[in-house]
Short mmCIF file of C-alpha atoms and ligand atoms in Angstrom, two decimals:
data_model
loop_
_atom_site.label_atom_id
_atom_site.label_comp_id
_atom_site.label_asym_id
_atom_site.label_seq_id
_atom_site.Cartn_x
_atom_site.Cartn_y
_atom_site.Cartn_z
CA UNK C 1 0.00 0.00 0.00
CA UNK C 2 1.20 3.53 -0.75
CA UNK C 3 0.91 5.64 2.38
CA UNK C 4 1.63 9.36 2.77
CA UNK C 5 1.93 10.64 6.32
CA UNK C 6 1.75 14.39 6.83
CA UNK C 7 2.62 16.21 10.04
CA UNK C 8 4.03 19.41 11.47
CA UNK C 9 6.62 17.60 13.58
CA UNK C 10 8.43 14.29 13.63
CA UNK C 11 11.36 13.11 15.73
CA UNK C 12 14.32 13.00 15.43
CA UNK C 13 14.15 16.01 13.09
CA UNK C 14 11.78 18.21 15.07
CA UNK C 15 9.68 17.56 18.13
CA UNK C 16 7.71 19.67 20.57
CA UNK C 17 5.64 16.90 22.17
CA UNK C 18 4.08 13.48 21.78
CA UNK C 19 3.05 14.07 18.18
CA UNK C 20 6.74 14.20 17.29
CA UNK C 21 7.32 10.81 18.92
CA UNK C 22 4.39 9.24 17.12
CA UNK C 23 5.61 10.62 13.81
CA UNK C 24 8.94 8.93 14.42
CA UNK C 25 7.60 5.50 15.30
CA UNK C 26 4.36 5.08 13.32
CA UNK C 27 5.84 5.62 9.82
CA UNK C 28 8.67 3.25 10.69
CA UNK C 29 6.26 0.59 11.98
CA UNK C 30 4.08 0.91 8.87
CA UNK C 31 7.06 0.61 6.57
CA UNK C 32 8.08 -2.64 8.30
CA UNK C 33 4.81 -4.18 7.08
CA UNK C 34 5.40 -5.97 3.82
CA UNK C 35 4.12 -4.35 0.67
CA UNK C 36 3.95 -0.83 2.16
CA UNK C 37 5.66 2.21 0.70
CA UNK C 38 5.70 5.02 3.25
CA UNK C 39 6.39 8.69 2.71
CA UNK C 40 6.56 11.23 5.55
CA UNK C 41 6.35 14.95 4.77
CA UNK C 42 7.40 17.63 7.29
CA UNK C 43 8.12 21.38 7.11
CA UNK C 44 11.76 22.35 6.53
CA UNK C 45 12.24 24.34 9.73
CA UNK C 46 15.41 26.34 10.27
CA UNK C 47 16.51 23.88 12.95
CA UNK C 48 16.39 21.00 10.48
CA UNK C 49 18.06 23.02 7.74
CA UNK C 50 20.95 23.93 10.00
CA UNK C 51 21.49 20.40 11.29
CA UNK C 52 24.38 18.85 9.33
CA UNK C 53 23.21 15.36 10.28
CA UNK C 54 20.40 15.50 7.74
CA UNK C 55 21.57 15.18 4.16
CA UNK C 56 19.08 16.50 1.67
CA UNK C 57 18.76 17.03 -2.03
CA UNK C 58 16.23 19.32 -3.68
CA UNK C 59 14.10 17.31 -6.07
CA UNK C 60 11.22 19.61 -7.01
CA UNK C 61 10.00 23.17 -6.80
CA UNK C 62 6.67 24.75 -7.58
CA UNK C 63 4.26 27.45 -6.49
CA UNK C 64 1.41 26.80 -4.08
CA UNK C 65 -1.77 28.78 -4.57
CA UNK C 66 -3.07 30.44 -1.40
CA UNK C 67 -5.91 32.75 -2.37
CA UNK C 68 -4.32 35.54 -4.42
CA UNK C 69 -0.81 34.45 -3.40
CA UNK C 70 1.49 32.09 -5.20
CA UNK C 71 4.05 30.87 -2.68
CA UNK C 72 7.25 29.07 -3.51
CA UNK C 73 7.73 25.51 -2.23
CA UNK C 74 10.86 23.42 -2.58
CA UNK C 75 10.84 19.69 -1.91
CA UNK C 76 13.93 18.47 -0.08
CA UNK C 77 14.46 14.74 -0.12
CA UNK C 78 16.26 13.28 2.87
CA UNK C 79 18.91 10.96 1.49
CA UNK C 80 20.38 9.35 4.58
CA UNK C 81 17.52 7.58 6.32
CA UNK C 82 17.83 3.84 6.05
CA UNK C 83 14.69 2.24 7.50
CA UNK C 84 12.63 2.44 4.34
CA UNK C 85 10.59 5.55 5.20
CA UNK C 86 11.08 8.27 2.59
CA UNK C 87 11.13 11.70 4.23
CA UNK C 88 10.49 14.92 2.33
CA UNK C 89 10.76 18.41 3.80
CA UNK C 90 8.81 21.37 2.42
CA UNK C 91 11.11 24.32 2.02
CA UNK C 92 9.94 27.91 2.21
CA UNK C 93 12.14 30.54 3.77
CA UNK C 94 9.34 32.89 4.74
CA UNK C 95 7.06 30.37 6.46
CA UNK C 96 9.62 27.99 7.98
CA UNK C 97 13.28 28.25 7.04
CA UNK C 98 13.90 31.80 8.16
CA UNK C 99 12.22 31.68 11.57
CA UNK C 100 13.95 31.18 14.90
CA UNK C 101 12.40 29.90 18.08
CA UNK C 102 9.48 27.60 18.72
CA UNK C 103 7.83 25.90 15.78
CA UNK C 104 4.33 27.05 16.80
CA UNK C 105 2.99 30.25 18.27
CA UNK C 106 3.42 32.78 15.46
CA UNK C 107 0.57 35.14 14.57
CA UNK C 108 0.27 33.62 11.11
CA UNK C 109 0.34 29.95 12.14
CA UNK C 110 -2.94 29.23 10.35
CA UNK C 111 -1.53 30.55 7.06
CA UNK C 112 1.84 28.80 7.56
CA UNK C 113 0.27 25.41 8.06
CA UNK C 114 -2.36 25.81 5.36
CA UNK C 115 0.52 26.53 3.02
CA UNK C 116 2.21 23.36 4.31
CA UNK C 117 -0.96 21.27 3.89
CA UNK C 118 -1.43 22.33 0.28
CA UNK C 119 2.28 21.99 -0.46
CA UNK C 120 2.10 18.37 0.76
CA UNK C 121 -0.68 17.56 -1.69
CA UNK C 122 1.20 19.37 -4.49
CA UNK C 123 4.31 17.36 -3.63
CA UNK C 124 2.50 14.06 -4.00
CA UNK C 125 1.15 15.15 -7.39
CA UNK C 126 4.48 16.59 -8.55
CA UNK C 127 6.48 13.53 -7.57
CA UNK C 128 3.79 11.32 -9.01
CA UNK C 129 3.59 9.48 -5.72
CA UNK C 130 -0.14 8.86 -5.82
CA UNK C 131 -0.94 7.41 -2.42
CA UNK C 132 -3.71 4.95 -1.64
CA UNK C 133 -4.09 6.67 1.70
CA UNK C 134 -3.06 9.89 3.33
CA UNK C 135 -2.79 9.95 7.10
CA UNK C 136 -2.65 13.50 8.47
CA UNK C 137 -2.34 14.76 12.02
CA UNK C 138 -3.83 17.54 14.15
CA UNK C 139 -4.92 21.01 13.07
CA UNK C 140 -1.68 21.82 11.28
CA UNK C 141 -2.57 19.38 8.51
CA UNK C 142 -6.33 19.70 8.94
CA UNK C 143 -6.75 21.48 5.62
CA UNK C 144 -5.64 18.30 3.82
CA UNK C 145 -8.91 16.28 3.89
CA UNK C 146 -10.89 19.39 2.96
CA UNK C 147 -8.58 20.47 0.13
CA UNK C 148 -8.40 16.89 -1.11
CA UNK C 149 -12.17 16.85 -1.54
CA UNK C 150 -12.58 20.41 -2.69
CA UNK C 151 -9.62 20.97 -5.00
CA UNK C 152 -7.49 17.88 -5.60
CA UNK C 153 -10.21 15.42 -6.58
CA UNK C 154 -9.24 15.29 -10.27
CA UNK C 155 -5.55 14.85 -9.42
CA UNK C 156 -5.91 12.29 -6.62
CA UNK C 157 -9.27 10.68 -7.37
CA UNK C 158 -8.74 7.40 -5.53
CA UNK C 159 -6.75 8.62 -2.56
CA UNK C 160 -8.47 8.15 0.80
CA UNK C 161 -7.75 10.35 3.78
CA UNK C 162 -7.57 9.66 7.51
CA UNK C 163 -7.42 12.54 9.96
CA UNK C 164 -5.93 11.79 13.39
CA UNK C 165 -6.60 13.94 16.44
CA UNK C 166 -3.74 13.98 18.95
CA UNK C 167 -5.18 16.87 20.89
CA UNK C 168 -8.54 18.51 20.28
CA UNK C 169 -7.56 21.58 22.26
CA UNK C 170 -5.71 23.12 19.31
CA UNK C 171 -8.07 23.37 16.35
CA UNK C 172 -6.70 25.93 13.90
CA UNK C 173 -9.05 28.85 14.37
CA UNK C 174 -8.86 31.76 11.97
CA UNK C 175 -10.81 34.89 11.11
CA UNK C 176 -13.78 34.33 8.78
CA UNK C 177 -11.97 36.29 6.03
CA UNK C 178 -9.32 33.60 5.97
CA UNK C 179 -11.68 31.46 3.91
CA UNK C 180 -11.55 33.73 0.83
CA UNK C 181 -8.27 35.41 1.51
CA UNK C 182 -6.05 32.38 2.06
CA UNK C 183 -7.99 29.20 1.38
CA UNK C 184 -10.07 30.25 -1.63
CA UNK C 185 -12.01 27.00 -1.52
CA UNK C 186 -15.28 26.59 -3.42
CA UNK C 187 -18.07 28.39 -1.58
CA UNK C 188 -19.94 25.23 -0.59
CA UNK C 189 -17.09 24.40 1.80
CA UNK C 190 -17.60 27.58 3.81
CA UNK C 191 -20.17 25.87 6.02
CA UNK C 192 -17.96 22.87 6.71
CA UNK C 193 -15.23 25.11 8.06
CA UNK C 194 -17.52 27.55 9.82
CA UNK C 195 -17.79 27.90 13.59
CA UNK C 196 -19.77 30.95 14.56
CA UNK C 197 -18.43 33.01 11.66
CA UNK C 198 -14.80 31.99 12.18
CA UNK C 199 -12.87 29.36 10.28
CA UNK C 200 -12.09 26.16 12.20
CA UNK C 201 -9.73 23.94 10.24
CA UNK C 202 -10.19 20.89 12.46
CA UNK C 203 -13.94 20.99 12.02
CA UNK C 204 -13.47 20.87 8.25
CA UNK C 205 -11.13 17.91 8.58
CA UNK C 206 -13.56 15.96 10.75
CA UNK C 207 -16.33 16.53 8.23
CA UNK C 208 -14.29 15.83 5.10
CA UNK C 209 -12.00 12.96 6.14
CA UNK C 210 -12.97 9.41 5.16
CA UNK C 211 -12.11 8.25 8.67
CA UNK C 212 -11.19 10.11 11.84
CA UNK C 213 -9.05 8.54 14.51
CA UNK C 214 -7.70 9.60 17.83
CA UNK C 215 -4.94 8.19 19.96
CA UNK C 216 -6.78 6.06 22.53
CA UNK C 217 -10.10 4.27 22.79
CA UNK C 218 -11.25 6.14 25.88
CA UNK C 219 -10.44 9.53 24.39
CA UNK C 220 -12.52 8.62 21.33
CA UNK C 221 -15.49 8.19 23.66
CA UNK C 222 -14.69 11.27 25.74
CA UNK C 223 -14.62 13.41 22.61
CA UNK C 224 -18.40 13.10 22.40
CA UNK C 225 -18.72 15.21 25.56
CA UNK C 226 -18.44 18.99 25.87
CA UNK C 227 -16.12 18.62 28.88
CA UNK C 228 -13.41 17.17 26.64
CA UNK C 229 -14.17 18.34 23.12
CA UNK C 230 -13.39 22.07 23.39
CA UNK C 231 -16.48 23.02 21.38
CA UNK C 232 -16.34 20.19 18.85
CA UNK C 233 -18.58 17.69 20.70
CA UNK C 234 -21.50 18.11 18.30
CA UNK C 235 -19.28 17.83 15.25
CA UNK C 236 -17.57 14.76 16.69
CA UNK C 237 -20.84 13.12 17.73
CA UNK C 238 -22.13 13.57 14.20
CA UNK C 239 -18.94 11.92 12.97
CA UNK C 240 -19.14 9.09 15.53
CA UNK C 241 -19.73 6.55 12.75
CA UNK C 242 -16.25 7.19 11.36
CA UNK C 243 -14.37 7.93 14.59
CA UNK C 244 -12.10 5.26 16.10
CA UNK C 245 -9.47 5.26 18.85
CA UNK C 246 -6.14 3.51 18.36
CA UNK C 247 -3.90 3.66 21.40
CA UNK C 248 -0.36 4.78 20.58
CA UNK C 249 2.68 2.66 21.21
CA UNK C 250 6.14 3.82 22.19
CA UNK C 251 9.43 3.32 20.43
CA UNK C 252 10.59 0.26 22.35
CA UNK C 253 13.88 0.29 20.47
CA UNK C 254 14.81 3.72 21.79
CA UNK C 255 13.12 3.34 25.15
CA UNK C 256 14.87 0.24 26.38
CA UNK C 257 16.46 0.12 29.85
CA UNK C 258 18.77 -2.66 28.69
CA UNK C 259 20.48 -0.50 26.07
CA UNK C 260 19.52 3.19 26.48
CA UNK C 261 22.82 5.08 26.13
CA UNK C 262 21.51 7.92 28.33
CA UNK C 263 21.43 5.68 31.43
CA UNK C 264 24.28 5.26 33.89
CA UNK C 265 23.33 1.59 34.50
CA UNK C 266 21.31 -0.93 32.54
CA UNK C 267 18.76 -3.48 33.65
CA UNK C 268 16.07 -5.80 32.34
CA UNK C 269 12.59 -6.86 33.40
CA UNK C 270 14.12 -10.03 34.82
CA UNK C 271 16.70 -8.26 36.98
CA UNK C 272 16.06 -4.61 37.63
CA UNK C 273 16.47 -3.96 41.35
CA UNK C 274 20.21 -3.24 41.36
CA UNK C 275 20.25 -1.38 38.04
CA UNK C 276 17.35 0.83 39.02
CA UNK C 277 18.95 1.58 42.40
CA UNK C 278 22.12 2.68 40.61
CA UNK C 279 20.08 4.89 38.26
CA UNK C 280 18.24 6.41 41.23
CA UNK C 281 21.44 7.25 43.10
CA UNK C 282 23.01 8.80 40.00
CA UNK C 283 19.84 10.75 39.28
CA UNK C 284 19.62 12.13 42.81
CA UNK C 285 23.19 13.34 42.45
CA UNK C 286 22.58 14.81 39.00
CA UNK C 287 19.62 16.92 40.13
CA UNK C 288 21.05 17.90 43.51
CA UNK C 289 18.94 15.75 45.82
CA UNK C 290 20.44 13.79 48.74
CA UNK C 291 21.30 10.21 47.72
CA UNK C 292 18.82 8.35 49.87
CA UNK C 293 18.04 4.90 48.52
CA UNK C 294 14.92 4.29 50.60
CA UNK C 295 13.22 7.65 50.33
CA UNK C 296 10.67 7.31 47.50
CA UNK C 297 11.45 9.53 44.54
CA UNK C 298 8.34 10.95 42.83
CA UNK C 299 9.01 12.11 39.31
CA UNK C 300 7.30 13.94 36.49
CA UNK C 301 8.41 14.73 32.93
CA UNK C 302 5.89 17.06 31.36
CA UNK C 303 5.10 20.18 29.46
CA UNK C 304 4.10 22.65 32.17
CA UNK C 305 0.65 23.17 30.65
CA UNK C 306 -2.70 23.44 32.40
CA UNK C 307 -4.27 20.20 31.19
CA UNK C 308 -1.35 18.16 32.56
CA UNK C 309 -2.93 18.40 36.02
CA UNK C 310 -0.30 20.65 37.55
CA UNK C 311 -2.93 22.63 39.41
CA UNK C 312 -3.68 19.50 41.47
CA UNK C 313 -0.03 19.05 42.32
CA UNK C 314 0.42 22.73 43.18
CA UNK C 315 -2.62 22.56 45.42
CA UNK C 316 -1.38 19.68 47.53
CA UNK C 317 2.44 19.68 47.12
CA UNK C 318 3.18 21.31 50.49
CA UNK C 319 0.82 18.97 52.27
CA UNK C 320 2.41 16.00 50.54
CA UNK C 321 5.88 17.14 51.61
CA UNK C 322 4.65 17.74 55.15
CA UNK C 323 2.95 14.37 55.53
CA UNK C 324 5.27 12.09 53.59
CA UNK C 325 8.99 11.53 53.61
CA UNK C 326 9.61 11.67 49.87
CA UNK C 327 11.53 13.52 47.17
CA UNK C 328 9.89 15.27 44.22
CA UNK C 329 11.58 15.87 40.86
CA UNK C 330 10.01 17.72 37.92
CA UNK C 331 11.43 18.16 34.43
CA UNK C 332 9.79 20.41 31.87
CA UNK C 333 9.13 23.90 30.58
CA UNK C 334 5.93 25.74 29.84
CA UNK C 335 3.59 28.26 31.42
CA UNK C 336 5.51 30.83 33.45
CA UNK C 337 3.38 30.56 36.58
CA UNK C 338 4.09 26.82 36.85
CA UNK C 339 7.78 27.32 36.16
CA UNK C 340 7.88 29.92 38.97
CA UNK C 341 5.88 27.75 41.34
CA UNK C 342 8.20 24.77 41.04
CA UNK C 343 11.34 26.93 41.22
CA UNK C 344 10.03 28.45 44.45
CA UNK C 345 9.08 25.06 45.87
CA UNK C 346 12.60 23.79 45.14
CA UNK C 347 14.06 26.83 46.91
CA UNK C 348 11.84 26.22 49.90
CA UNK C 349 12.66 22.49 50.08
CA UNK C 350 16.17 22.24 48.61
CA UNK C 351 16.75 18.76 50.04
CA UNK C 352 13.46 17.35 48.85
CA UNK C 353 12.38 19.06 45.67
CA UNK C 354 14.26 19.53 42.42
CA UNK C 355 12.81 21.61 39.58
CA UNK C 356 14.58 21.12 36.26
CA UNK C 357 12.95 23.81 34.13
CA UNK C 358 14.44 22.76 30.84
CA UNK C 359 13.96 20.39 27.88
CA UNK C 360 16.46 17.55 28.12
CA UNK C 361 15.77 14.17 26.52
CA UNK C 362 18.74 12.44 28.20
CA UNK C 363 17.65 13.60 31.63
CA UNK C 364 14.07 12.52 30.81
CA UNK C 365 15.31 8.97 30.20
CA UNK C 366 17.33 9.00 33.43
CA UNK C 367 14.20 10.14 35.27
CA UNK C 368 12.08 7.32 33.82
CA UNK C 369 14.79 4.95 35.05
CA UNK C 370 15.67 6.51 38.41
CA UNK C 371 12.20 7.32 39.73
CA UNK C 372 9.99 5.19 41.97
CA UNK C 373 6.57 6.68 41.22
CA UNK C 374 5.69 8.58 38.05
CA UNK C 375 3.01 11.27 38.45
CA UNK C 376 0.63 12.04 35.61
CA UNK C 377 -2.56 13.65 36.95
CA UNK C 378 -3.62 15.11 33.56
CA UNK C 379 -7.06 16.66 33.43
CA UNK C 380 -7.47 15.12 30.00
CA UNK C 381 -4.96 13.02 28.10
CA UNK C 382 -5.59 11.88 24.53
CA UNK C 383 -3.03 9.12 24.94
CA UNK C 384 0.06 10.13 26.85
CA UNK C 385 3.33 8.40 26.13
CA UNK C 386 5.48 9.07 29.17
CA UNK C 387 3.42 6.82 31.47
CA UNK C 388 4.35 3.98 29.09
CA UNK C 389 8.00 5.05 29.05
CA UNK C 390 7.93 5.08 32.85
CA UNK C 391 6.42 1.57 33.06
CA UNK C 392 8.93 0.25 30.57
CA UNK C 393 11.68 1.54 32.88
CA UNK C 394 10.04 0.06 35.97
CA UNK C 395 8.62 3.26 37.46
CA UNK C 396 5.06 2.90 38.73
CA UNK C 397 2.58 5.47 37.38
CA UNK C 398 0.06 7.41 39.45
CA UNK C 399 -2.51 8.74 37.01
CA UNK C 400 -5.92 10.34 36.59
CA UNK C 401 -8.08 7.67 34.93
CA UNK C 402 -8.80 9.57 31.73
CA UNK C 403 -8.17 9.05 28.00
CA UNK C 404 -5.10 7.04 27.19
CA UNK C 405 -4.05 6.96 30.85
CA UNK C 406 -7.16 4.96 31.62
CA UNK C 407 -6.43 2.55 28.77
CA UNK C 408 -2.76 2.00 29.51
CA UNK C 409 -2.69 2.08 33.32
CA UNK C 410 -5.34 -0.17 34.86
CA UNK C 411 -5.53 0.65 38.57
CA UNK C 412 -3.96 -1.68 41.10
CA UNK C 413 -5.75 -2.40 44.34
CA UNK C 414 -4.55 -1.40 47.82
CA UNK C 415 -2.07 -4.25 48.05
CA UNK C 416 -0.66 -3.60 44.62
CA UNK C 417 -2.34 -6.49 42.90
CA UNK C 418 -3.95 -6.70 39.51
CA UNK C 419 -3.18 -3.36 37.92
CA UNK C 420 -0.19 -1.47 36.63
CA UNK C 421 -0.35 1.70 38.69
CA UNK C 422 -2.39 3.85 41.05
CA UNK C 423 -5.34 5.74 39.65
CA UNK C 424 -7.96 8.23 40.73
CA UNK C 425 -11.30 8.80 39.05
CA UNK C 426 -12.47 12.31 39.78
CA UNK C 427 -10.25 15.23 39.03
CA UNK C 428 -9.39 16.71 42.39
CA UNK C 429 -6.27 17.16 44.46
CA UNK C 430 -7.41 15.08 47.45
CA UNK C 431 -8.11 12.04 45.31
CA UNK C 432 -4.79 12.47 43.57
CA UNK C 433 -3.03 12.68 46.92
CA UNK C 434 -4.90 9.61 48.18
CA UNK C 435 -3.82 7.52 45.19
CA UNK C 436 -0.26 8.76 45.55
CA UNK C 437 -0.33 7.75 49.20
CA UNK C 438 -1.45 4.24 48.24
CA UNK C 439 1.67 4.03 46.11
CA UNK C 440 3.92 5.37 48.86
CA UNK C 441 2.38 3.01 51.37
CA UNK C 442 3.05 -0.01 49.20
CA UNK C 443 6.61 1.16 48.50
CA UNK C 444 7.35 1.46 52.22
CA UNK C 445 5.42 -1.47 53.63
CA UNK C 446 5.41 -4.18 51.02
CA UNK C 447 8.44 -3.83 48.79
CA UNK C 448 7.86 -7.27 47.36
CA UNK C 449 4.42 -6.34 46.05
CA UNK C 450 5.78 -3.01 44.82
CA UNK C 451 8.45 -4.85 42.82
CA UNK C 452 5.86 -7.21 41.37
CA UNK C 453 3.94 -4.15 40.22
CA UNK C 454 7.07 -2.66 38.65
CA UNK C 455 7.75 -5.96 36.90
CA UNK C 456 4.24 -6.19 35.48
CA UNK C 457 4.67 -2.73 33.95
CA UNK C 458 8.01 -3.71 32.43
CA UNK C 459 6.46 -6.82 30.92
CA UNK C 460 3.78 -4.97 28.94
CA UNK C 461 4.07 -4.87 25.18
CA UNK C 462 3.90 -1.18 24.29
CA UNK C 463 5.50 -1.62 20.89
CA UNK C 464 4.04 -0.04 17.76
CA UNK C 465 3.45 -3.34 15.99
CA UNK C 466 -0.09 -3.81 17.31
CA UNK C 467 -1.31 -0.23 16.70
CA UNK C 468 0.36 -0.16 13.25
CA UNK C 469 -1.70 -3.19 12.30
CA UNK C 470 -4.86 -1.43 13.50
CA UNK C 471 -4.01 1.55 11.28
CA UNK C 472 -3.60 -0.89 8.39
CA UNK C 473 -7.03 -2.38 9.06
CA UNK C 474 -8.59 1.07 8.92
CA UNK C 475 -6.65 1.96 5.77
CA UNK C 476 -8.10 -1.13 4.11
CA UNK C 477 -11.54 -0.19 5.37
CA UNK C 478 -11.24 3.27 3.79
CA UNK C 479 -10.20 1.76 0.49
CA UNK C 480 -13.30 -0.40 0.51
CA UNK C 481 -15.62 2.52 1.31
C1 LIG O 501 -0.63 14.86 22.13
C2 LIG O 501 -1.48 14.42 23.30
C3 LIG O 501 -0.88 13.21 23.99
C4 LIG O 501 -0.56 12.11 22.96
C5 LIG O 501 0.32 12.69 21.87
C6 LIG O 501 0.66 11.69 20.79
O1 LIG O 501 0.56 15.42 22.59
O2 LIG O 501 -1.66 15.47 24.23
O3 LIG O 501 -1.78 12.69 24.94
O4 LIG O 501 0.11 11.06 23.59
O5 LIG O 501 -0.31 13.78 21.25
O6 LIG O 501 -0.48 11.15 20.17
#
């Protein structure tokens, strides 16, 4: 099958969050399936351009029509990837190549990514790579299913399109004028993109895609409710017949405690106690916490964003530190008020709290390995990957039972039996604290049961092979539609 995957980020080239991880592992997993030809298209950001590791060759150039504009696009072919996935980068100095800083957050993001979406379709046509299916991701490529229907039908008549929602919070809103000014789609598509007079790119994608998926089964159900859907509950309920959840995997080749080069010691699911203890001691030293083997180390690797449940932690952190002998370590950057809060907490409790306000993949791996309990109290979580990384490294998750967290971390009972972690159902700080305390209690009073719980997590198969096959099944289904 010919598969084109379109996204605004993909590791190792560019990554701001989980989408980047998925765009590293899913194309690779699909290309391992016999008979598949997989192409991945990403923007040619300055960061990628300036990285000498990536060898590219320009193989096409053309102009992309955006309303009254004709914008240049160059297609850069990556020549030194060896796993069978063909990567192309879309080059445009104005939209991508000449901009410093974060990849999202500019005033003209809607225009930048609509340019990218159309350039992707033009690339497929220009290279004569006519895919059976296009799989596109989040609002940045949400114009693709709409443009495919509205404008590219004659060029790609048999190509089917799947739209995948990784996070419904970001939808690609634009002023109503954007429709004529930038998109210039046939008038009958105005209604499909309309939300109260504005343009909503994700709404158009949900309506126009042949199938819509999201990244866990529970999140697919939650998306029907206003509490989770950020205004798109009606649209998503209407599309329920074509909406499916496929829970992400993780890259088990990269995330492997037996081989991960970032770790100071290695261990396996069969023998992890010594190796994990060595990782914990080294981690405590690295982040400036006292090296105490028996004090439980609570860890978190996260974007410091509201929906990650940080308000719950902020609410009860002092009480937790007062009532429990434990250490707390947080790694991440994000909203300034959270960054300040955790810096202050670390100043107040220098021997017990460490705030690493930075983005550091090596340290993240050492945290997955060196921690005892992994906190993930997200208010909503489409899938979440780090709870799976943590389990793979033998760190027991404490999570809010929502979205992908609910699907990947079944709750253990008081004595640590049956589940994979500690969970709480209703989103409030006291319930979070109570589930955390169950974890701490087991760690202190029944180390054997705690280790059995760690082992069960390490034994789970979180590889991409199973989800990749589910994507294939849906691709086939689209082709039969
Ligand atoms: C988004 C979601 C996260 C998910 C990731 C990859 O970042 O917030 O839950 O794991 O996408 O699908």
